[in-house]
Amino acid sequence: MAGKKRKFDYFDAFEEQAVVAHEMAQLLKDTVANYENDEEYLMGQIEKARELEHKGDEICHSVFEALAVEFIAPIDREDIIELTQRLDDVSDHMESAIQHFYMLNVNNMHEGAAEFTDLLCKSTKKLMTALDDFRNFKKSKKIRKLIIDVCDVEEEVDALFFAVVRKLHTEENEYALHVYKWDELFQRLENAADACEQAADRMTDVLLKNA
């Protein structure tokens, strides 16, 4: 007699997505710290990012395939879809930043980029920690604080974004192309942090619905 089919674990999938996002943040940090405007080096980093992004896409597809056939899910289907998409966005924005170092032919790394990557590693690490406890959200006494921790890092990113873009347009505006390139890149890095906060916000929605 065939064994009972194992039920899909959405919380495992969320945790796996957070791990991919943190690995992407670490790859981005490595790219910034060891930056070379060299096609072979950059294409190598882009390929590593593409592999991580593909891994993340596979997790997304497994979530959506499970939702298509299951009648009962552990939390609202719209929350599963939204959280899955926001976690995927975190990785996508960082992959886009790595790609744009090559596409925009960035010659020299901006000092602000290292600060961004430090915060993105911090944010994705806290997102991993929060999602590790998310499956216990009905009983957990620490999940709300873990979610707040993610949002606190996003506020740090906002302050950094505000400062570096202001400096870009007031003190580093001798070359318009320099301003254009880094305005584009800083926006992508800030978008990644926003996606972390949006994932945390969706987790908060789940808590409120089940209070």
mmCIF file of C-alpha atoms in Angstrom:
data_model
loop_
_atom_site.group_PDB
_atom_site.id
_atom_site.type_symbol
_atom_site.label_atom_id
_atom_site.label_comp_id
_atom_site.label_asym_id
_atom_site.label_seq_id
_atom_site.Cartn_x
_atom_site.Cartn_y
_atom_site.Cartn_z
ATOM 1 C CA MET A 1 0.000 0.000 0.000
ATOM 2 C CA ALA A 2 1.386 3.375 -0.964
ATOM 3 C CA GLY A 3 2.306 5.674 1.889
ATOM 4 C CA LYS A 4 0.429 8.883 2.524
ATOM 5 C CA LYS A 5 1.783 11.785 0.497
ATOM 6 C CA ARG A 6 3.770 14.199 2.647
ATOM 7 C CA LYS A 7 1.991 17.513 3.128
ATOM 8 C CA PHE A 8 3.833 20.520 1.708
ATOM 9 C CA ASP A 9 5.455 22.651 4.425
ATOM 10 C CA TYR A 10 5.023 26.324 3.555
ATOM 11 C CA PHE A 11 7.030 27.448 6.567
ATOM 12 C CA ASP A 12 10.002 25.386 5.393
ATOM 13 C CA ALA A 13 9.701 27.140 2.032
ATOM 14 C CA PHE A 14 9.686 30.592 3.668
ATOM 15 C CA GLU A 15 12.787 29.673 5.663
ATOM 16 C CA GLU A 16 14.537 28.407 2.516
ATOM 17 C CA GLN A 17 13.718 31.652 0.707
ATOM 18 C CA ALA A 18 15.218 33.661 3.558
ATOM 19 C CA VAL A 19 18.399 31.592 3.377
ATOM 20 C CA VAL A 20 18.653 32.301 -0.369
ATOM 21 C CA ALA A 21 18.155 36.015 0.297
ATOM 22 C CA HIS A 22 20.916 36.019 2.924
ATOM 23 C CA GLU A 23 23.267 34.158 0.584
ATOM 24 C CA MET A 24 22.515 36.742 -2.107
ATOM 25 C CA ALA A 25 23.293 39.542 0.370
ATOM 26 C CA GLN A 26 26.605 37.890 1.203
ATOM 27 C CA LEU A 27 27.416 37.541 -2.505
ATOM 28 C CA LEU A 28 26.576 41.213 -3.025
ATOM 29 C CA LYS A 29 28.782 42.181 -0.079
ATOM 30 C CA ASP A 30 31.647 40.104 -1.500
ATOM 31 C CA THR A 31 31.187 41.727 -4.930
ATOM 32 C CA VAL A 32 31.366 45.208 -3.417
ATOM 33 C CA ALA A 33 34.298 44.434 -1.103
ATOM 34 C CA ASN A 34 36.416 42.809 -3.823
ATOM 35 C CA TYR A 35 35.155 44.818 -6.775
ATOM 36 C CA GLU A 36 36.974 44.682 -10.096
ATOM 37 C CA ASN A 37 35.705 46.301 -13.274
ATOM 38 C CA ASP A 38 36.726 43.205 -15.144
ATOM 39 C CA GLU A 39 34.336 41.341 -17.424
ATOM 40 C CA GLU A 40 35.435 37.863 -16.361
ATOM 41 C CA TYR A 41 35.147 38.691 -12.656
ATOM 42 C CA LEU A 42 31.775 40.404 -12.988
ATOM 43 C CA MET A 43 30.276 37.711 -15.199
ATOM 44 C CA GLY A 44 31.385 35.166 -12.610
ATOM 45 C CA GLN A 45 29.552 37.077 -9.861
ATOM 46 C CA ILE A 46 26.501 37.472 -12.107
ATOM 47 C CA GLU A 47 26.445 33.717 -12.730
ATOM 48 C CA LYS A 48 26.586 33.014 -8.979
ATOM 49 C CA ALA A 49 23.687 35.426 -8.477
ATOM 50 C CA ARG A 50 21.751 33.786 -11.300
ATOM 51 C CA GLU A 51 22.171 30.371 -9.662
ATOM 52 C CA LEU A 52 20.839 31.701 -6.362
ATOM 53 C CA GLU A 53 17.950 33.427 -8.123
ATOM 54 C CA HIS A 54 17.094 30.170 -9.901
ATOM 55 C CA LYS A 55 17.119 28.365 -6.559
ATOM 56 C CA GLY A 56 14.724 30.980 -5.201
ATOM 57 C CA ASP A 57 12.449 30.655 -8.231
ATOM 58 C CA GLU A 58 12.238 26.904 -7.720
ATOM 59 C CA ILE A 59 11.064 27.451 -4.145
ATOM 60 C CA CYS A 60 8.412 29.918 -5.367
ATOM 61 C CA HIS A 61 7.184 27.470 -7.964
ATOM 62 C CA SER A 62 6.898 24.702 -5.368
ATOM 63 C CA VAL A 63 4.790 26.981 -3.167
ATOM 64 C CA PHE A 64 2.434 27.940 -5.979
ATOM 65 C CA GLU A 65 2.136 24.350 -7.193
ATOM 66 C CA ALA A 66 1.187 23.221 -3.679
ATOM 67 C CA LEU A 67 -1.394 25.997 -3.353
ATOM 68 C CA ALA A 68 -2.961 24.962 -6.658
ATOM 69 C CA VAL A 69 -3.897 21.504 -5.356
ATOM 70 C CA GLU A 70 -4.367 21.960 -1.607
ATOM 71 C CA PHE A 71 -7.731 22.950 -0.232
ATOM 72 C CA ILE A 72 -6.511 23.862 3.248
ATOM 73 C CA ALA A 73 -3.418 25.944 3.988
ATOM 74 C CA PRO A 74 -1.947 26.798 7.414
ATOM 75 C CA ILE A 75 -2.517 30.544 6.848
ATOM 76 C CA ASP A 76 -4.551 32.549 4.336
ATOM 77 C CA ARG A 77 -3.631 31.767 0.744
ATOM 78 C CA GLU A 78 -3.228 35.479 -0.092
ATOM 79 C CA ASP A 79 -0.700 35.818 2.748
ATOM 80 C CA ILE A 80 1.272 32.814 1.503
ATOM 81 C CA ILE A 81 1.364 34.264 -2.026
ATOM 82 C CA GLU A 82 2.296 37.754 -0.868
ATOM 83 C CA LEU A 83 5.005 36.602 1.557
ATOM 84 C CA THR A 84 6.488 34.286 -1.062
ATOM 85 C CA GLN A 85 6.616 37.109 -3.612
ATOM 86 C CA ARG A 86 8.119 39.631 -1.191
ATOM 87 C CA LEU A 87 10.857 37.188 -0.128
ATOM 88 C CA ASP A 88 11.631 36.559 -3.787
ATOM 89 C CA ASP A 89 11.809 40.324 -4.364
ATOM 90 C CA VAL A 90 14.583 40.642 -1.759
ATOM 91 C CA SER A 91 16.863 38.396 -3.808
ATOM 92 C CA ASP A 92 15.745 39.844 -7.153
ATOM 93 C CA HIS A 93 16.664 43.422 -6.210
ATOM 94 C CA MET A 94 20.130 42.383 -5.023
ATOM 95 C CA GLU A 95 20.706 40.293 -8.143
ATOM 96 C CA SER A 96 19.721 43.351 -10.185
ATOM 97 C CA ALA A 97 22.326 45.447 -8.357
ATOM 98 C CA ILE A 98 25.070 42.926 -9.167
ATOM 99 C CA GLN A 99 23.992 42.883 -12.822
ATOM 100 C CA HIS A 100 23.978 46.686 -12.994
ATOM 101 C CA PHE A 101 27.592 46.958 -11.822
ATOM 102 C CA TYR A 102 28.381 45.301 -15.149
ATOM 103 C CA MET A 103 25.695 46.899 -17.321
ATOM 104 C CA LEU A 104 26.476 50.433 -16.118
ATOM 105 C CA ASN A 105 30.229 49.806 -16.435
ATOM 106 C CA VAL A 106 30.976 50.926 -12.888
ATOM 107 C CA ASN A 107 34.688 51.738 -12.670
ATOM 108 C CA ASN A 108 35.088 52.417 -8.976
ATOM 109 C CA MET A 109 33.072 51.209 -6.023
ATOM 110 C CA HIS A 110 31.264 53.889 -4.016
ATOM 111 C CA GLU A 111 32.015 53.885 -0.290
ATOM 112 C CA GLY A 112 28.290 54.002 0.438
ATOM 113 C CA ALA A 113 27.784 50.643 -1.257
ATOM 114 C CA ALA A 114 29.707 48.818 1.477
ATOM 115 C CA GLU A 115 27.449 50.360 4.135
ATOM 116 C CA PHE A 116 24.397 49.217 2.182
ATOM 117 C CA THR A 117 25.661 45.652 1.867
ATOM 118 C CA ASP A 118 26.472 45.474 5.586
ATOM 119 C CA LEU A 119 22.895 46.507 6.373
ATOM 120 C CA LEU A 120 21.414 44.112 3.818
ATOM 121 C CA CYS A 121 23.340 41.222 5.362
ATOM 122 C CA LYS A 122 22.078 42.329 8.759
ATOM 123 C CA SER A 123 18.503 42.642 7.493
ATOM 124 C CA THR A 124 18.401 39.265 5.742
ATOM 125 C CA LYS A 125 19.970 37.610 8.804
ATOM 126 C CA LYS A 126 17.220 39.024 11.006
ATOM 127 C CA LEU A 127 14.621 37.969 8.444
ATOM 128 C CA MET A 128 15.997 34.417 8.632
ATOM 129 C CA THR A 129 15.731 34.485 12.424
ATOM 130 C CA ALA A 130 12.147 35.759 12.331
ATOM 131 C CA LEU A 131 11.085 33.152 9.779
ATOM 132 C CA ASP A 132 12.725 30.363 11.799
ATOM 133 C CA ASP A 133 10.153 31.116 14.513
ATOM 134 C CA PHE A 134 7.249 32.041 12.237
ATOM 135 C CA ARG A 135 5.742 28.543 12.177
ATOM 136 C CA ASN A 136 5.142 28.963 15.931
ATOM 137 C CA PHE A 137 3.489 32.377 15.560
ATOM 138 C CA LYS A 138 0.386 31.365 17.545
ATOM 139 C CA LYS A 139 2.440 30.468 20.615
ATOM 140 C CA SER A 140 5.714 32.321 20.183
ATOM 141 C CA LYS A 141 6.491 35.044 22.710
ATOM 142 C CA LYS A 142 9.316 36.507 20.648
ATOM 143 C CA ILE A 143 8.024 36.590 17.063
ATOM 144 C CA ARG A 144 6.722 40.179 17.298
ATOM 145 C CA LYS A 145 10.124 41.417 18.488
ATOM 146 C CA LEU A 146 11.886 39.482 15.724
ATOM 147 C CA ILE A 147 9.655 41.108 13.115
ATOM 148 C CA ILE A 148 10.288 44.552 14.600
ATOM 149 C CA ASP A 149 14.040 43.886 14.373
ATOM 150 C CA VAL A 150 13.714 43.502 10.582
ATOM 151 C CA CYS A 151 11.840 46.796 10.309
ATOM 152 C CA ASP A 152 14.420 48.562 12.493
ATOM 153 C CA VAL A 153 17.179 47.716 10.021
ATOM 154 C CA GLU A 154 15.086 49.097 7.164
ATOM 155 C CA GLU A 155 14.969 52.421 9.021
ATOM 156 C CA GLU A 156 18.781 52.382 9.106
ATOM 157 C CA VAL A 157 18.796 51.772 5.356
ATOM 158 C CA ASP A 158 16.364 54.637 4.796
ATOM 159 C CA ALA A 159 18.644 57.013 6.703
ATOM 160 C CA LEU A 160 21.666 55.851 4.709
ATOM 161 C CA PHE A 161 19.795 56.169 1.406
ATOM 162 C CA PHE A 162 18.683 59.689 2.321
ATOM 163 C CA ALA A 163 22.264 60.701 3.127
ATOM 164 C CA VAL A 164 24.117 59.117 0.198
ATOM 165 C CA VAL A 165 21.681 60.333 -2.454
ATOM 166 C CA ARG A 166 21.809 63.855 -1.030
ATOM 167 C CA LYS A 167 25.630 63.751 -1.085
ATOM 168 C CA LEU A 168 25.556 62.331 -4.600
ATOM 169 C CA HIS A 169 23.612 65.322 -5.895
ATOM 170 C CA THR A 170 25.404 68.014 -3.884
ATOM 171 C CA GLU A 171 29.048 66.961 -3.437
ATOM 172 C CA GLU A 172 29.600 64.356 -6.149
ATOM 173 C CA ASN A 173 27.749 66.014 -9.008
ATOM 174 C CA GLU A 174 30.707 67.031 -11.153
ATOM 175 C CA TYR A 175 30.002 64.175 -13.571
ATOM 176 C CA ALA A 176 26.393 63.565 -14.514
ATOM 177 C CA LEU A 177 27.089 59.959 -15.507
ATOM 178 C CA HIS A 178 28.481 59.207 -12.038
ATOM 179 C CA VAL A 179 25.330 60.603 -10.453
ATOM 180 C CA TYR A 180 23.094 58.633 -12.805
ATOM 181 C CA LYS A 181 24.889 55.325 -12.213
ATOM 182 C CA TRP A 182 24.887 55.511 -8.439
ATOM 183 C CA ASP A 183 21.391 56.895 -8.197
ATOM 184 C CA GLU A 184 20.260 53.773 -10.078
ATOM 185 C CA LEU A 185 22.345 51.429 -7.938
ATOM 186 C CA PHE A 186 21.413 52.932 -4.580
ATOM 187 C CA GLN A 187 17.729 52.671 -5.519
ATOM 188 C CA ARG A 188 18.099 48.942 -6.174
ATOM 189 C CA LEU A 189 19.868 48.404 -2.859
ATOM 190 C CA GLU A 190 17.200 50.378 -1.033
ATOM 191 C CA ASN A 191 14.486 48.367 -2.808
ATOM 192 C CA ALA A 192 15.991 45.157 -1.422
ATOM 193 C CA ALA A 193 15.715 46.496 2.130
ATOM 194 C CA ASP A 194 12.157 47.640 1.432
ATOM 195 C CA ALA A 195 11.279 44.107 0.325
ATOM 196 C CA CYS A 196 12.613 42.759 3.645
ATOM 197 C CA GLU A 197 10.331 45.155 5.500
ATOM 198 C CA GLN A 198 7.376 44.258 3.261
ATOM 199 C CA ALA A 199 7.919 40.575 4.064
ATOM 200 C CA ALA A 200 7.977 41.459 7.762
ATOM 201 C CA ASP A 201 4.789 43.503 7.344
ATOM 202 C CA ARG A 202 3.035 40.512 5.778
ATOM 203 C CA MET A 203 4.114 38.392 8.742
ATOM 204 C CA THR A 204 2.555 41.015 11.012
ATOM 205 C CA ASP A 205 -0.683 40.780 9.006
ATOM 206 C CA VAL A 206 -0.755 37.043 9.713
ATOM 207 C CA LEU A 207 -0.338 37.666 13.442
ATOM 208 C CA LEU A 208 -3.173 40.195 13.479
ATOM 209 C CA LYS A 209 -5.519 37.931 11.557
ATOM 210 C CA ASN A 210 -4.881 35.112 13.980
ATOM 211 C CA ALA A 211 -4.842 37.139 17.199
#
